[in-house]
Short mmCIF file of C-alpha atoms (C1' of nucleotides) and ligand atoms in Angstrom, two decimals:
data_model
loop_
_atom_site.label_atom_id
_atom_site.label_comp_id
_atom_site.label_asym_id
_atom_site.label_seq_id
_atom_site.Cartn_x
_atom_site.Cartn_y
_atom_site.Cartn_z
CA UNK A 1 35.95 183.21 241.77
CA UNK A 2 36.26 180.81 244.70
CA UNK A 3 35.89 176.77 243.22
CA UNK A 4 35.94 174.13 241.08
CA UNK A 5 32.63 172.57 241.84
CA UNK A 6 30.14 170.20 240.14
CA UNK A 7 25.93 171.66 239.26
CA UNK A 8 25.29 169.33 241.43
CA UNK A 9 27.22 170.87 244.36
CA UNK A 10 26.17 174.14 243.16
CA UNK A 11 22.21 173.32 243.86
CA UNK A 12 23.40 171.42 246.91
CA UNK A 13 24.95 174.73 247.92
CA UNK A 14 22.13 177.20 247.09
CA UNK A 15 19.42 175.18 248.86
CA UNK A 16 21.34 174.88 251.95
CA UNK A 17 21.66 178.30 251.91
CA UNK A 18 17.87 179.18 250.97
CA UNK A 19 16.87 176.88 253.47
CA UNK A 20 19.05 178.42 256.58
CA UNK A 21 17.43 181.95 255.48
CA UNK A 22 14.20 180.21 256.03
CA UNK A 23 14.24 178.56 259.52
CA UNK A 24 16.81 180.70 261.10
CA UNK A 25 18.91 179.28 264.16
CA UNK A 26 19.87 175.87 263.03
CA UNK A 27 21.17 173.40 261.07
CA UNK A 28 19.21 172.54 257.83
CA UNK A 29 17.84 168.45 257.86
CA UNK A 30 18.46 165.62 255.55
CA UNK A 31 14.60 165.46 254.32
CA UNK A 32 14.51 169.28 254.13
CA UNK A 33 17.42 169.01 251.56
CA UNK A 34 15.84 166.17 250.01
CA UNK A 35 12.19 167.51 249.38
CA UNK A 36 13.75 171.01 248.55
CA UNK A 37 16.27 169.53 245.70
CA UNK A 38 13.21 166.57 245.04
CA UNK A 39 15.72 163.87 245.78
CA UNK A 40 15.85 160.72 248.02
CA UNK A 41 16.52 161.23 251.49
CA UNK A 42 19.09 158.37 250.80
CA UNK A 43 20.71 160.63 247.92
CA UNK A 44 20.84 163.65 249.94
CA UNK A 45 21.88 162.17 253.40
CA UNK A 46 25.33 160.43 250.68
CA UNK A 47 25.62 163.62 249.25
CA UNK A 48 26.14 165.76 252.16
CA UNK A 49 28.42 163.62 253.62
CA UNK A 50 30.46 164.36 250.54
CA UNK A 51 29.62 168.00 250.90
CA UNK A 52 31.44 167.91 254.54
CA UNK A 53 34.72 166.00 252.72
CA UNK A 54 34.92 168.72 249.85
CA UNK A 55 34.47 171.63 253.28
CA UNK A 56 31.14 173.42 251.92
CA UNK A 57 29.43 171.91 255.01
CA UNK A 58 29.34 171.27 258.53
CA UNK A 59 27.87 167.93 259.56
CA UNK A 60 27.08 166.27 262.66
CA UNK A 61 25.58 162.89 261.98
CA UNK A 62 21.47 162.79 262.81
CA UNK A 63 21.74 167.06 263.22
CA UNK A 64 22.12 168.45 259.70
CA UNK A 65 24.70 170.56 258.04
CA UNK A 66 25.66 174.28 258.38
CA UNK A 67 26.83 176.07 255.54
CA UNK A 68 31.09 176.82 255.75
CA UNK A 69 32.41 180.47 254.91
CA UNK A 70 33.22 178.17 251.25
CA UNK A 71 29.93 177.03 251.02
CA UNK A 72 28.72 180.14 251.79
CA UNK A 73 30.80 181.31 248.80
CA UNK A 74 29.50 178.70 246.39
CA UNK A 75 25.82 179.35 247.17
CA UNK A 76 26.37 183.35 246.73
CA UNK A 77 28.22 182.83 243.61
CA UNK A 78 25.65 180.75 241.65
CA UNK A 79 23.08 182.76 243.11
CA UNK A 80 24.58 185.88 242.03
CA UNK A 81 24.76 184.11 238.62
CA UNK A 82 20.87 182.96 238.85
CA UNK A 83 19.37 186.41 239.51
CA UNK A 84 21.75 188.42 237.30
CA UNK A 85 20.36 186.00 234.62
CA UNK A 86 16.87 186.15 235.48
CA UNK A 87 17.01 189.94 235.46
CA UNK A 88 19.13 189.69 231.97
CA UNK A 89 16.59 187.54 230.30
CA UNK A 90 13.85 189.25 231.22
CA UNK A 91 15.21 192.78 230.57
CA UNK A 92 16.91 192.11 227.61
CA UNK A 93 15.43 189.22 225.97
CA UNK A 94 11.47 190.11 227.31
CA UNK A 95 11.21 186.21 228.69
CA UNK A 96 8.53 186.80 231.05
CA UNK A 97 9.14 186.60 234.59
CA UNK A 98 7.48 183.40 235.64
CA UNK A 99 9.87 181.80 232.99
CA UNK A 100 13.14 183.50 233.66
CA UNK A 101 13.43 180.78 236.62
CA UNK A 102 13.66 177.87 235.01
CA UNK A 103 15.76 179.18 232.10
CA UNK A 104 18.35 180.49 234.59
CA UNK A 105 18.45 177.42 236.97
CA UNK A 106 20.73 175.53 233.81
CA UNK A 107 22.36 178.62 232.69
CA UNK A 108 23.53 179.49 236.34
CA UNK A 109 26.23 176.60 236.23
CA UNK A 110 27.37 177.24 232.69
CA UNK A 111 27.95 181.13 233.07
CA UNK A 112 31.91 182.17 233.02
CA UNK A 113 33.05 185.16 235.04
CA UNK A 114 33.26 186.73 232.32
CA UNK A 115 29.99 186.20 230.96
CA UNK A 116 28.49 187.36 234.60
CA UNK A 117 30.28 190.45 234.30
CA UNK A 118 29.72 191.63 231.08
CA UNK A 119 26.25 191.09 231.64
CA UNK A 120 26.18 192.69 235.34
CA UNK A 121 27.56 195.59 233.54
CA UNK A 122 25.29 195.39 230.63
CA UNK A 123 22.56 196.13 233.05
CA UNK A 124 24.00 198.52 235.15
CA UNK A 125 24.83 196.31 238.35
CA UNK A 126 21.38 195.50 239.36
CA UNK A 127 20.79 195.24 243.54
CA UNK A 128 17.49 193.01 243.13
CA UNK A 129 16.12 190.80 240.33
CA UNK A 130 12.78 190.59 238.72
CA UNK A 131 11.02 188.53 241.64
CA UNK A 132 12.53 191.44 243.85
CA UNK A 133 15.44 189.03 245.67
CA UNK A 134 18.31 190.59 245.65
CA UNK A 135 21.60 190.07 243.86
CA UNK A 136 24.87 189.35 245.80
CA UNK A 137 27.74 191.90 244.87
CA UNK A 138 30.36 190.80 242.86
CA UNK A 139 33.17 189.81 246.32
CA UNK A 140 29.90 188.02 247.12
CA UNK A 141 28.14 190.55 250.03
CA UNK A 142 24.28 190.02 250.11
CA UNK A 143 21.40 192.10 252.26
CA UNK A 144 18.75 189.90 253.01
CA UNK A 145 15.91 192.49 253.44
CA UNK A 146 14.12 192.34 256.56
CA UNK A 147 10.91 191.16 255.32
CA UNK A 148 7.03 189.89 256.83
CA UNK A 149 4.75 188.32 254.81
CA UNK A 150 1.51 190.01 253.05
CA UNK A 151 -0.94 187.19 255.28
CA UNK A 152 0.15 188.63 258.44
CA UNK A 153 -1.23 192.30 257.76
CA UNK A 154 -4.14 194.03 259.46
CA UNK A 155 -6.55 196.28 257.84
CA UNK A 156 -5.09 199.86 257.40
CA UNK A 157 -1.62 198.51 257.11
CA UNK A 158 0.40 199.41 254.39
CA UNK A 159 3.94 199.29 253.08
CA UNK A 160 5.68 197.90 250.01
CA UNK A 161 5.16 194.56 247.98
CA UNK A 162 9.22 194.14 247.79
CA UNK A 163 9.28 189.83 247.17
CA UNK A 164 8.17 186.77 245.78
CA UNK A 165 9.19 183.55 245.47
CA UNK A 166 10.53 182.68 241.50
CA UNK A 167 9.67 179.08 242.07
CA UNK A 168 6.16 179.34 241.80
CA UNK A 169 5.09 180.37 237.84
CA UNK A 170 1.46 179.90 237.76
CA UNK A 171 1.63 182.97 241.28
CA UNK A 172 3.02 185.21 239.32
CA UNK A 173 1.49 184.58 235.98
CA UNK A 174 -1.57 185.47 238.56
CA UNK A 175 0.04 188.41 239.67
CA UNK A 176 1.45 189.84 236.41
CA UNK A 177 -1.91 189.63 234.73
CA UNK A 178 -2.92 191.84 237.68
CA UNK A 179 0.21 194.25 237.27
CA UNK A 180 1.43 193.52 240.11
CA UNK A 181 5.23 193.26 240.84
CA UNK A 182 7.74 194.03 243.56
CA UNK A 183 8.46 197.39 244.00
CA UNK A 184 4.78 198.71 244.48
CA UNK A 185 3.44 200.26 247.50
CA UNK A 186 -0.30 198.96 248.97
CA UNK A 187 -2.38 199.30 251.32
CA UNK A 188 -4.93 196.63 252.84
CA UNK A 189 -8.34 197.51 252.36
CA UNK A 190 -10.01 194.39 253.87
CA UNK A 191 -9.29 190.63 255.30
CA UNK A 192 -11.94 187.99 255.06
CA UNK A 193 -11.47 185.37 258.92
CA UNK A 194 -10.52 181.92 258.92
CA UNK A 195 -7.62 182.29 256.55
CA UNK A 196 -9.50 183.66 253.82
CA UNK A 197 -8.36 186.10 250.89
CA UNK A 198 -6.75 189.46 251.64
CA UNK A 199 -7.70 192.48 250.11
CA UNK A 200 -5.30 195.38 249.16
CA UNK A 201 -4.47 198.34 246.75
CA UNK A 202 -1.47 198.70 245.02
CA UNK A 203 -0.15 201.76 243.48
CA UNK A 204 -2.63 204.62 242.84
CA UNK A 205 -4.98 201.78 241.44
CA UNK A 206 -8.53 202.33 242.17
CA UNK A 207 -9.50 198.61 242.50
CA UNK A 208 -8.75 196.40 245.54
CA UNK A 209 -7.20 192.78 244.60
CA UNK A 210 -8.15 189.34 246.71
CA UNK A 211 -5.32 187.47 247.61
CA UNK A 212 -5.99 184.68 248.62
CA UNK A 213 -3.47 182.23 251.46
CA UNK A 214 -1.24 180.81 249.65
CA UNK A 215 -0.31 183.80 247.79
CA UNK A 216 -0.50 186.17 250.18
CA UNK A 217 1.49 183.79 252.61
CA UNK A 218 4.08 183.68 249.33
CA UNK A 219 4.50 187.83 248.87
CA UNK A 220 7.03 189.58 251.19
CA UNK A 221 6.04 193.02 252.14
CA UNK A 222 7.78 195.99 254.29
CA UNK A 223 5.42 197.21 256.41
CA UNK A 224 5.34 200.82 257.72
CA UNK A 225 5.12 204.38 255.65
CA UNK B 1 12.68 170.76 218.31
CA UNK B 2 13.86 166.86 218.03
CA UNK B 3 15.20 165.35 220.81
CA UNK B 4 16.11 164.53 224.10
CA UNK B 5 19.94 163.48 224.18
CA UNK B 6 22.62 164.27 226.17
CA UNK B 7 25.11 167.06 225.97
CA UNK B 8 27.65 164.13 225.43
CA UNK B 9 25.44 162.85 222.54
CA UNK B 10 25.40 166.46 221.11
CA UNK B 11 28.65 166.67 220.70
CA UNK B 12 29.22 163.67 219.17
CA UNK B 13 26.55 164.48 216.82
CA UNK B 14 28.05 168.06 216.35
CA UNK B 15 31.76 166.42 215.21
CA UNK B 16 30.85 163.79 213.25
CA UNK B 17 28.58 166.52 210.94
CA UNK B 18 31.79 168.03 210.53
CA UNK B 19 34.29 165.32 209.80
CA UNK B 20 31.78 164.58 207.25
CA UNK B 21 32.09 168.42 206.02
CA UNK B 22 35.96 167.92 205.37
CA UNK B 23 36.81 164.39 204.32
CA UNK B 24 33.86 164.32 202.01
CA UNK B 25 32.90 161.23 200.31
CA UNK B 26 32.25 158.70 203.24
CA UNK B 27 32.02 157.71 206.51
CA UNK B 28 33.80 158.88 209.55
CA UNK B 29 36.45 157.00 211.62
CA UNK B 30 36.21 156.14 215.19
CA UNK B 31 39.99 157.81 215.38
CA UNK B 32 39.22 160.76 213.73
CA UNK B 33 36.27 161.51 216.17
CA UNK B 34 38.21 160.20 218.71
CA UNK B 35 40.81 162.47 218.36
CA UNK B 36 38.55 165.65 218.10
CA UNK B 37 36.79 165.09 221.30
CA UNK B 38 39.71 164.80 222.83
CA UNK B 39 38.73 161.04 224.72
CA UNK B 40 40.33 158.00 223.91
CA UNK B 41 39.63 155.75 220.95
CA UNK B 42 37.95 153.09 223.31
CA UNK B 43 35.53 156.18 224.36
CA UNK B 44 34.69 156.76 220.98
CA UNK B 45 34.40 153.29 220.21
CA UNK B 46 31.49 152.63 222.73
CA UNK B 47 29.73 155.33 222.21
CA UNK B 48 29.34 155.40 218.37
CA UNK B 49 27.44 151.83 219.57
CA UNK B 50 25.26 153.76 221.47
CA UNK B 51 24.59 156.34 219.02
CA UNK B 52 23.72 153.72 216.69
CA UNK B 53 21.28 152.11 219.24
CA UNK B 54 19.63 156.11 219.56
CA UNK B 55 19.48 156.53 215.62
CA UNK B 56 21.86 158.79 215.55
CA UNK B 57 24.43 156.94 213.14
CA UNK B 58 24.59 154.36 210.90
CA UNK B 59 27.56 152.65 212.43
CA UNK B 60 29.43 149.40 210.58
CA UNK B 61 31.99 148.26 212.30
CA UNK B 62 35.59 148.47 211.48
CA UNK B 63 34.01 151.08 209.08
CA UNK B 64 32.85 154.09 210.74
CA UNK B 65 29.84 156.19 210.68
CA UNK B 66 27.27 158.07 209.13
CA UNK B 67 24.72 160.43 210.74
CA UNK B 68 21.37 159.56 210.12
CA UNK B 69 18.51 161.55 209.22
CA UNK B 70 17.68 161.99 212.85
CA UNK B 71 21.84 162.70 213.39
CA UNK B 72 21.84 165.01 211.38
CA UNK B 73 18.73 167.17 213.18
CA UNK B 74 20.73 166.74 216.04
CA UNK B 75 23.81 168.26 214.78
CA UNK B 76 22.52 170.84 213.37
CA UNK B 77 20.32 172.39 216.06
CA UNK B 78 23.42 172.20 218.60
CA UNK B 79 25.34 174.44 215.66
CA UNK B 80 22.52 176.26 215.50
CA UNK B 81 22.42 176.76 219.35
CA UNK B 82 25.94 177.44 218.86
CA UNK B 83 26.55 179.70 216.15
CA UNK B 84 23.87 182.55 217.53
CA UNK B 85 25.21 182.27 220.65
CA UNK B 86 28.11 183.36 218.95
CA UNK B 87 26.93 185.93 217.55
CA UNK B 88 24.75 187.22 220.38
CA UNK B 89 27.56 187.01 222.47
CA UNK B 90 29.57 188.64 220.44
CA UNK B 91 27.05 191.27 219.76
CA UNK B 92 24.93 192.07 222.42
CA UNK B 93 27.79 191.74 225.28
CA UNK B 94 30.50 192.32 223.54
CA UNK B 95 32.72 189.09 224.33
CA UNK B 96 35.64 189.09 221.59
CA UNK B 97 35.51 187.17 218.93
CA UNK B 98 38.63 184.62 220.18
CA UNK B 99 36.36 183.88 223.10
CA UNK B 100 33.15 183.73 221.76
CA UNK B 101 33.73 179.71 220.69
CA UNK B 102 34.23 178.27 223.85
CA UNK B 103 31.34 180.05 225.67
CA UNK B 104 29.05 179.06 223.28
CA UNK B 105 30.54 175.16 223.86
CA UNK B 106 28.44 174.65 226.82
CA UNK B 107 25.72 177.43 226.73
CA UNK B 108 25.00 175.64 223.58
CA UNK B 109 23.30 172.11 225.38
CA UNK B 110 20.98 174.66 227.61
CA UNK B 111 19.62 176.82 225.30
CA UNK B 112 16.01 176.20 225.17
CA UNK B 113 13.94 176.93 222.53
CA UNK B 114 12.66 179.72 223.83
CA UNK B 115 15.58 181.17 224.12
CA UNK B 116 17.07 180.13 220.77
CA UNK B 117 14.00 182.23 218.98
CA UNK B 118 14.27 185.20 221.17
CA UNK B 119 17.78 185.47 220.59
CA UNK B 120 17.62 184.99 216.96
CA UNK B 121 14.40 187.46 217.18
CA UNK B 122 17.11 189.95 218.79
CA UNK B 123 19.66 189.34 216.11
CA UNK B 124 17.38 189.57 213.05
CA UNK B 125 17.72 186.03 212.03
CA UNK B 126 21.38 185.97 210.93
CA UNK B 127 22.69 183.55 208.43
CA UNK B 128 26.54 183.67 209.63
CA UNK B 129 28.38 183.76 213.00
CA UNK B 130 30.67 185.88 214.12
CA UNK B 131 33.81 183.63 212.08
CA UNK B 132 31.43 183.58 208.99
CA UNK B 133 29.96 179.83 209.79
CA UNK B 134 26.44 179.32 208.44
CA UNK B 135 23.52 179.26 211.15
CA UNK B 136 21.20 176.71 210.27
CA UNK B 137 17.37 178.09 210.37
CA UNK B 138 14.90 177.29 212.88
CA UNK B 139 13.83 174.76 210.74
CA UNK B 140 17.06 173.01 210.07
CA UNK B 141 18.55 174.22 206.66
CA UNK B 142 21.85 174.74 206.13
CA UNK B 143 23.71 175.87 203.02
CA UNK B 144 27.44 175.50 203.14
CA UNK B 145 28.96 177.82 200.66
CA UNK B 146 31.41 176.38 198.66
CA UNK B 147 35.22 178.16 199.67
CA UNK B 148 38.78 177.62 199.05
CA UNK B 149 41.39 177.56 201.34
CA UNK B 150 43.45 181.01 200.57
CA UNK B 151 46.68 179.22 201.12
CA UNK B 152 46.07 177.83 197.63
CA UNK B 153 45.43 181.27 195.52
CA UNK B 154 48.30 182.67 193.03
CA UNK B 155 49.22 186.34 192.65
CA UNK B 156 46.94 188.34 191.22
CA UNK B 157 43.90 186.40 192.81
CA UNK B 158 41.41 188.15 193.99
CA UNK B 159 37.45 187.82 196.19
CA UNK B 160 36.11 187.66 199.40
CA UNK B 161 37.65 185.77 202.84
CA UNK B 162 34.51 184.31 203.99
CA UNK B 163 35.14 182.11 206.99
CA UNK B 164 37.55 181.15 209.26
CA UNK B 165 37.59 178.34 211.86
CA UNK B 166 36.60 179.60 215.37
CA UNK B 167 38.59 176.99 217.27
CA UNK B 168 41.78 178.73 217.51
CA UNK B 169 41.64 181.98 219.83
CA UNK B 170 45.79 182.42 219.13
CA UNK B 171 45.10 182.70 215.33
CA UNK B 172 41.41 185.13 215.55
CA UNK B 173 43.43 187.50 217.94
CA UNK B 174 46.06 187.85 215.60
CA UNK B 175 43.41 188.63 212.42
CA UNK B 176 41.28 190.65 214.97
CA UNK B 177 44.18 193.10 215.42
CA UNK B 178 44.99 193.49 212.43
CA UNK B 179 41.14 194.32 211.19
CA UNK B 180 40.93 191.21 209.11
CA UNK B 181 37.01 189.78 209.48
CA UNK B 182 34.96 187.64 207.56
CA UNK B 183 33.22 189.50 204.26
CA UNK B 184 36.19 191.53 203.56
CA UNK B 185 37.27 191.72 199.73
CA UNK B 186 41.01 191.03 199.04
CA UNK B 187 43.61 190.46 196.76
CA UNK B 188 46.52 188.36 196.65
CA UNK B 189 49.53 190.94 195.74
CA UNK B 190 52.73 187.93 196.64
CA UNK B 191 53.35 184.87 197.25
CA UNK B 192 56.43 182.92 198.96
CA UNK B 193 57.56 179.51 197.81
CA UNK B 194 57.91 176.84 199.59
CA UNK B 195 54.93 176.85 202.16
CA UNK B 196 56.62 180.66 202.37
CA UNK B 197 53.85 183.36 203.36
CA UNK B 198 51.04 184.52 200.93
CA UNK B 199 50.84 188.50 200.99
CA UNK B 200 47.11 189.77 200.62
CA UNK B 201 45.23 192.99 201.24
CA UNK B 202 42.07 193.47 202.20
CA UNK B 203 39.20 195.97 201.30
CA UNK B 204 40.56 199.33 200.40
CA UNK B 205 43.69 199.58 202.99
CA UNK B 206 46.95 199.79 201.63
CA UNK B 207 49.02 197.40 203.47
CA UNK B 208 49.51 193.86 202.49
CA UNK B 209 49.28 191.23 205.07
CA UNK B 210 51.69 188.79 205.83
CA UNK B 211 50.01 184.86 206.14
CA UNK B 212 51.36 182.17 207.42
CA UNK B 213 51.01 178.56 205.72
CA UNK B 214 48.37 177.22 209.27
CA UNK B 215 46.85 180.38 208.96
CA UNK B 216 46.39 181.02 204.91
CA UNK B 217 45.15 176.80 205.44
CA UNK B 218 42.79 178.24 207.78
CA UNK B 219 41.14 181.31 205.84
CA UNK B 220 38.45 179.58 202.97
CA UNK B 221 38.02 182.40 200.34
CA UNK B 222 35.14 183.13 197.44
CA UNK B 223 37.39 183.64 194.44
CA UNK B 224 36.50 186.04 191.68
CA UNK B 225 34.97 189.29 191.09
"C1'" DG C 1 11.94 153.18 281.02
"C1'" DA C 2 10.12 150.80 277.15
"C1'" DA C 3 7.68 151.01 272.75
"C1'" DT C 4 6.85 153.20 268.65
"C1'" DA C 5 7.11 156.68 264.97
"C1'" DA C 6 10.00 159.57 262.28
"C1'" DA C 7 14.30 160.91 260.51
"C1'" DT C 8 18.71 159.49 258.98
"C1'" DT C 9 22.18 156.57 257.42
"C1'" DT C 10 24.02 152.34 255.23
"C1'" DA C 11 24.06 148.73 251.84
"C1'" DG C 12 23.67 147.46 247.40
"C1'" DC C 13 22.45 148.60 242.72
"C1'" DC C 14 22.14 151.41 238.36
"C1'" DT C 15 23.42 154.60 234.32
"C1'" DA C 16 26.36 157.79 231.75
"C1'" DG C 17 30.93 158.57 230.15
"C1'" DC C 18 35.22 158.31 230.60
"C1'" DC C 19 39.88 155.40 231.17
"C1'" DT C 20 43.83 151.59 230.20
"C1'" DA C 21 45.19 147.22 228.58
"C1'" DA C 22 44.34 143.41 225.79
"C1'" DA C 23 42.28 141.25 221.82
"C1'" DA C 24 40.57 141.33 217.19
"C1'" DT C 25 40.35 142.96 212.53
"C1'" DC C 26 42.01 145.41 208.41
"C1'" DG C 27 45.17 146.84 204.86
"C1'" DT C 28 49.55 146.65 203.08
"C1'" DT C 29 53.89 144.87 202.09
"C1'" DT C 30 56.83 141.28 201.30
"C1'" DA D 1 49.96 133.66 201.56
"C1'" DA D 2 51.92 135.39 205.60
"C1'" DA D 3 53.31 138.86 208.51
"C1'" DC D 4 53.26 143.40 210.36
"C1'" DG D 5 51.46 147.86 211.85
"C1'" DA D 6 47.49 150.54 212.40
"C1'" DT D 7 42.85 150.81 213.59
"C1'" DT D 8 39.03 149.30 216.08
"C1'" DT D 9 36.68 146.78 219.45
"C1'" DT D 10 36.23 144.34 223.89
"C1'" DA D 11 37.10 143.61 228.73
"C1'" DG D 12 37.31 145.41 233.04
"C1'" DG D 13 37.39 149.54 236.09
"C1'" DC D 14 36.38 154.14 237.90
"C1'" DT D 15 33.56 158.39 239.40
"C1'" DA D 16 29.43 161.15 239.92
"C1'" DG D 17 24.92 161.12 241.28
"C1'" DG D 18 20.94 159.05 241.42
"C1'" DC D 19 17.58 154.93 243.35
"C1'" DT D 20 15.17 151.32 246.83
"C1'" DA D 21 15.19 148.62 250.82
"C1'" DA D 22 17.02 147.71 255.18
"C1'" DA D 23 19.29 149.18 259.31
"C1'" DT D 24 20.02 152.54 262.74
"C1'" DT D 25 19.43 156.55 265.60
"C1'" DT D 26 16.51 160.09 267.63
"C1'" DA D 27 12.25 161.82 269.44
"C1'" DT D 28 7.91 161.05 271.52
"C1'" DT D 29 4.49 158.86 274.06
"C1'" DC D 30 2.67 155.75 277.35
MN1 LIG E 301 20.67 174.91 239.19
MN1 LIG E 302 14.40 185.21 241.31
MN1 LIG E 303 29.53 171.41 223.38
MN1 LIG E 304 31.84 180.01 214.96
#
DNA sequence: GAATAAATTTAGCCTAGCCTAAAATCGTTT
DNA sequence: AAACGATTTTAGGCTAGGCTAAATTTATTC
């Protein structure tokens, strides 16, 4: 649709992105880049100064890059291409969902436009994929639900388990053994202090299941209902 | 299953099986590879050293090369990779059958194993690609049927067009519209001279087809029956 | 307003694969 | 046997994307 642009670019592009959804207001840093794409701050600080040249980024020397409406393009377009795959291999091929990741962070850079819309179509243009993100539109809109995470919650709150990060297999290897995926509505039934585990109750399940920081910190919930 | 080489490597591997296929008999020149990659003799040149250092070829100099043992692997799961893709794409998506070859061209180095089984899984373990190619199994067999090229049959021949190269979209669309697939019987009912076009018709239609010398070259046939 | 710690950039190097131009080798033909 | 043309290899270069180590800039702290 929009460029002509090496994998490398591609991941360049996506993280940048991923990374401005995360700590919103700013630019996104050199070692931020670096740890996200597990490259040298050297690597990444050469690479984004090539990034500016080919106009996916904004950089101002010692402040960090903004994404450009082009780089905004690029990361939307591969990510459309990563979660339309992870929701095709795990619908139609039955890879499980803490492996659909991986698989789809290769194929993401090989997939024609074509490919991505035979396949889009194959599954009935899907909004979210399996980790519950959701999946730009083809002319590359995305809504970035307005999330809080599952640590935050009180006792008595409630509200929908809508999204989890992909990146993380052995979390929702935990979570699928449990049944739990987005889409299902909970409830908290208890919260241990001093950052302990979280208790809730998802669906019309009778039992209550401990999550503990990390994870709970990890799962993106709407509250409210 | 084997190895750990680069796409590059792959597809070295991948040609040279096949130059071996055709000129049967002995090893295969650095032009001839050269020339079906599509880089420069020098490229090919340097490289077959390096596949030599991996154990990939057997390469004398001046002479050419041979795959190895460990080559030959190689080759053969990339087709393998290859050829379901193929198929599945073909199949399961329904990407046409002039287009199928150059998907599967890169999907083909990113296919994990995984993958490769659940796709075959999907298919039912086929033994032919969409163009009638053997897949190798999961373990690395392959038989190559013995054909002929039609171009060579008299009037009054008769069997079954089993294969036809996948390389040249121009030449599948034209079969593809006119219903002509791999595994239909025929029978040879004229024949032009001079490199003139050979007049066959397939299964139980009535028309004869008109075939052109490159494309009657093209179409290997079982004869008999 | 320095001194120091942290983040960033620069400098210099490496590998994989490609390229062109020049040299070397091979096979054939006189 | 020598010469010629074709094939193959070598020499030297280039780009992409990494790396480490050293400089530089920014931020913080006394
Ligand atoms: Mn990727
Ligand atoms: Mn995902
Ligand atoms: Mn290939
Ligand atoms: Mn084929």
């Amino acid at each position: 649709m929009t460029l002509e642009v090496s994998s490398a670019v591609q991941d360049y592009a996506k993280a940048i992105y991923s990374l401005e959804q995360r700590c919103d207001g700013g630019a996104v840093s050199t070692n931020a880049l670096a740890e996200r794409l597990g490259v040298s701050a050297a690597s990444a600080s050469s690479m984004v100064k090539k990034l500016d040249g080919l106009g996916i980024v904004e950089h101002v020397p010692y402040r960090g890059v903004v994404l450009t409406g082009r780089g905004m393009n690029v990361a939307l377009e591969v990510l459309r291409h990563h979660r339309l795959l992870e929701r095709f291999l795990a619908e139609e091929l039955g890879v499980p969902w803490d492996r659909v990741h991986d698989e789809a962070e290769v194929l993401e850079h090989v997939l024609s436009e074509e490919l991505e819309e035979l396949i889009a179509a194959k599954l009935g243009h899907p909004t979210i994929d399996p980790h519950g993100d959701p999946i730009p539109t083809a002319d590359l809109k995305i809504v970035e639900p307005a999330t809080v995470a599952m640590d935050g919650l009180e006792v008595g709150d409630s509200g929908r388990f809508v999204r989890v990060s992909d990146s993380d297999p052995e979390m929702l290897r935990y979570l699928g053994a449990r049944g739990i995926a987005p889409g299902e509505p909970f409830e908290i039934v208890d919260k241990q202090p001093f950052g302990g585990p979280i208790f809730a109750r998802f669906g019309d399940a009778g039992e209550a299941h401990p999550l503990g920081g990390r994870l709970a910190a990890a799962m993106r919930v709407e509250v409210g209902a």
